[in-house]
PDB file of C-alpha atoms in Angstrom:
ATOM      1  CA  MET N   1     -21.559 -33.629   6.630  1.00 51.00           C
ATOM      2  CA  ARG N   2     -20.965 -32.300   3.107  1.00 47.00           C
ATOM      3  CA  TRP N   3     -22.860 -29.118   3.996  1.00 42.00           C
ATOM      4  CA  LEU N   4     -20.605 -28.569   6.994  1.00 40.00           C
ATOM      5  CA  VAL N   5     -17.488 -28.893   4.840  1.00 37.00           C
ATOM      6  CA  LEU N   6     -18.965 -26.505   2.270  1.00 37.00           C
ATOM      7  CA  ALA N   7     -19.884 -23.998   4.986  1.00 39.00           C
ATOM      8  CA  VAL N   8     -16.349 -24.086   6.402  1.00 37.00           C
ATOM      9  CA  LEU N   9     -14.867 -23.510   2.942  1.00 36.00           C
ATOM     10  CA  VAL N  10     -17.139 -20.522   2.350  1.00 36.00           C
ATOM     11  CA  VAL N  11     -16.188 -18.965   5.694  1.00 40.00           C
ATOM     12  CA  VAL N  12     -12.468 -19.533   5.125  1.00 41.00           C
ATOM     13  CA  SER N  13     -12.615 -18.118   1.600  1.00 43.00           C
ATOM     14  CA  GLY N  14     -14.245 -14.976   3.016  1.00 49.00           C
ATOM     15  CA  CYS N  15     -11.084 -14.383   5.052  1.00 55.00           C
ATOM     16  CA  ASN N  16      -8.744 -14.295   2.052  1.00 61.00           C
ATOM     17  CA  THR N  17      -6.187 -11.554   1.853  1.00 72.00           C
ATOM     18  CA  ALA N  18      -6.315  -9.179  -1.085  1.00 82.00           C
ATOM     19  CA  THR N  19      -3.278  -7.770  -2.820  1.00 88.00           C
ATOM     20  CA  ASN N  20      -3.250  -3.983  -2.826  1.00 93.00           C
ATOM     21  CA  SER N  21      -0.943  -1.785  -4.882  1.00 95.00           C
ATOM     22  CA  PHE N  22       0.942   1.230  -3.570  1.00 97.00           C
ATOM     23  CA  ALA N  23       2.673   3.665  -5.917  1.00 97.00           C
ATOM     24  CA  VAL N  24       4.534   6.931  -5.446  1.00 98.00           C
ATOM     25  CA  GLU N  25       5.084   9.068  -8.531  1.00 98.00           C
ATOM     26  CA  ASP N  26       8.467  10.776  -8.297  1.00 98.00           C
ATOM     27  CA  GLU N  27       8.615  12.899 -11.450  1.00 96.00           C
ATOM     28  CA  GLN N  28      11.320  15.195 -10.017  1.00 96.00           C
ATOM     29  CA  GLY N  29      13.570  12.377  -8.756  1.00 97.00           C
ATOM     30  CA  ILE N  30      13.556  13.759  -5.208  1.00 98.00           C
ATOM     31  CA  VAL N  31      12.824  10.511  -3.334  1.00 98.00           C
ATOM     32  CA  SER N  32      15.723   8.245  -2.406  1.00 97.00           C
ATOM     33  CA  GLY N  33      13.651   5.522  -0.724  1.00 97.00           C
ATOM     34  CA  ALA N  34      10.205   4.551   0.501  1.00 98.00           C
ATOM     35  CA  ASN N  35       8.693   1.991   2.880  1.00 98.00           C
ATOM     36  CA  LEU N  36       5.105   0.886   3.350  1.00 97.00           C
ATOM     37  CA  LEU N  37       4.244   0.665   7.061  1.00 97.00           C
ATOM     38  CA  LEU N  38       0.999  -1.266   7.382  1.00 94.00           C
ATOM     39  CA  CYS N  39      -0.379  -4.181   9.423  1.00 91.00           C
ATOM     40  CA  GLY N  40       2.747  -4.240  11.585  1.00 93.00           C
ATOM     41  CA  ALA N  41       4.997  -4.739   8.552  1.00 94.00           C
ATOM     42  CA  LYS N  42       7.644  -2.554   6.922  1.00 97.00           C
ATOM     43  CA  VAL N  43       7.800  -3.257   3.182  1.00 97.00           C
ATOM     44  CA  PRO N  44      10.189  -1.387   0.865  1.00 98.00           C
ATOM     45  CA  LEU N  45       8.897   0.072  -2.382  1.00 98.00           C
ATOM     46  CA  ARG N  46      11.002  -0.603  -5.474  1.00 98.00           C
ATOM     47  CA  ARG N  47      11.897   2.052  -7.979  1.00 97.00           C
ATOM     48  CA  THR N  48      10.745   1.541 -11.554  1.00 96.00           C
ATOM     49  CA  GLY N  49      11.631   4.609 -13.580  1.00 96.00           C
ATOM     50  CA  LYS N  50       9.900   7.594 -12.012  1.00 97.00           C
ATOM     51  CA  GLN N  51       7.738   5.481  -9.699  1.00 97.00           C
ATOM     52  CA  LEU N  52       8.242   3.566  -6.471  1.00 98.00           C
ATOM     53  CA  LEU N  53       5.969   0.523  -6.321  1.00 98.00           C
ATOM     54  CA  VAL N  54       4.927  -2.383  -4.136  1.00 97.00           C
ATOM     55  CA  SER N  55       2.069  -4.881  -4.030  1.00 95.00           C
ATOM     56  CA  TYR N  56       1.101  -6.097  -0.584  1.00 93.00           C
ATOM     57  CA  ALA N  57      -1.425  -8.669   0.610  1.00 92.00           C
ATOM     58  CA  ILE N  58      -3.604  -7.021   3.258  1.00 91.00           C
ATOM     59  CA  ASP N  59      -4.231  -9.302   6.229  1.00 89.00           C
ATOM     60  CA  CYS N  60      -5.609  -6.779   8.708  1.00 91.00           C
ATOM     61  CA  GLU N  61      -7.929  -3.822   9.132  1.00 92.00           C
ATOM     62  CA  ALA N  62      -5.865  -0.720   9.790  1.00 91.00           C
ATOM     63  CA  THR N  63      -4.461   2.553   8.579  1.00 93.00           C
ATOM     64  CA  GLY N  64      -0.849   3.069   7.667  1.00 95.00           C
ATOM     65  CA  HIS N  65       1.489   5.182   5.611  1.00 97.00           C
ATOM     66  CA  VAL N  66       4.251   5.176   3.053  1.00 98.00           C
ATOM     67  CA  ALA N  67       7.349   6.737   4.607  1.00 98.00           C
ATOM     68  CA  LEU N  68       9.381   8.683   2.049  1.00 98.00           C
ATOM     69  CA  THR N  69      13.027   9.606   2.430  1.00 98.00           C
ATOM     70  CA  TYR N  70      14.069  12.456   0.173  1.00 98.00           C
ATOM     71  CA  THR N  71      17.514  12.942  -1.352  1.00 96.00           C
ATOM     72  CA  SER N  72      17.765  16.084   0.802  1.00 96.00           C
ATOM     73  CA  GLY N  73      17.427  13.943   3.943  1.00 96.00           C
ATOM     74  CA  GLU N  74      13.887  15.152   4.674  1.00 96.00           C
ATOM     75  CA  GLN N  75      11.180  12.617   5.455  1.00 97.00           C
ATOM     76  CA  HIS N  76       7.501  12.798   4.590  1.00 97.00           C
ATOM     77  CA  ASP N  77       4.577  10.407   4.948  1.00 97.00           C
ATOM     78  CA  CYS N  78       1.892   9.479   2.446  1.00 97.00           C
ATOM     79  CA  LEU N  79      -1.159   8.619   4.524  1.00 96.00           C
ATOM     80  CA  VAL N  80      -2.897   5.408   3.504  1.00 94.00           C
ATOM     81  CA  GLY N  81      -6.580   5.389   4.276  1.00 85.00           C
ATOM     82  CA  TYR N  82      -8.339   2.559   6.034  1.00 89.00           C
ATOM     83  CA  VAL N  83      -7.620  -0.842   4.488  1.00 89.00           C
ATOM     84  CA  THR N  84      -9.540  -4.002   5.095  1.00 88.00           C
ATOM     85  CA  GLN N  85      -8.794  -7.625   4.458  1.00 89.00           C
ATOM     86  CA  GLY N  86     -10.387  -8.903   1.266  1.00 88.00           C
ATOM     87  CA  ALA N  87     -10.829  -5.509  -0.422  1.00 88.00           C
ATOM     88  CA  VAL N  88      -8.681  -4.879  -3.485  1.00 90.00           C
ATOM     89  CA  GLN N  89      -7.469  -1.286  -3.485  1.00 91.00           C
ATOM     90  CA  SER N  90      -4.890   0.806  -5.274  1.00 93.00           C
ATOM     91  CA  PHE N  91      -3.146   3.752  -3.616  1.00 95.00           C
ATOM     92  CA  THR N  92      -1.238   6.276  -5.726  1.00 97.00           C
ATOM     93  CA  PHE N  93       0.659   9.266  -4.354  1.00 98.00           C
ATOM     94  CA  ARG N  94       2.776  12.023  -5.833  1.00 97.00           C
ATOM     95  CA  ALA N  95       5.981  13.220  -4.186  1.00 97.00           C
ATOM     96  CA  THR N  96       6.469  16.991  -4.192  1.00 96.00           C
ATOM     97  CA  LYS N  97       9.167  19.136  -2.618  1.00 93.00           C
ATOM     98  CA  LYS N  98       6.690  20.013   0.149  1.00 93.00           C
ATOM     99  CA  GLY N  99       5.553  16.470   0.865  1.00 94.00           C
ATOM    100  CA  CYS N 100       3.268  13.770  -0.387  1.00 95.00           C
ATOM    101  CA  VAL N 101      -0.174  14.192  -1.947  1.00 94.00           C
ATOM    102  CA  ALA N 102      -2.735  11.677  -3.177  1.00 92.00           C
ATOM    103  CA  ALA N 103      -2.582  11.428  -6.955  1.00 87.00           C
ATOM    104  CA  LEU N 104      -5.801  11.560  -8.910  1.00 74.00           C
ATOM    105  CA  ARG N 105      -6.233   8.933 -11.583  1.00 61.00           C
TER     106      ARG N 105
END
């Protein structure tokens, strides 16, 4: 019986969600707002200086994007690659006047 309980705990712990970070560098101050659209959720990013940031616990396997709204009224998307539950990842983008690009770190 103890082995069964241990086996169940191991299986359940393998299904844990992992917190992923999403950041948009906005050096030029051209972004007025941003939302993470992933796993059926819409999560706003919060501005901290010249960055917009959010941490989000991934509970699905999917692709998504960060929707940027510029001060000019334009909208651009930062494409988030495939995410999977349990994998800790960090996504960093850079806002430019022409759109969003993945930032190299």
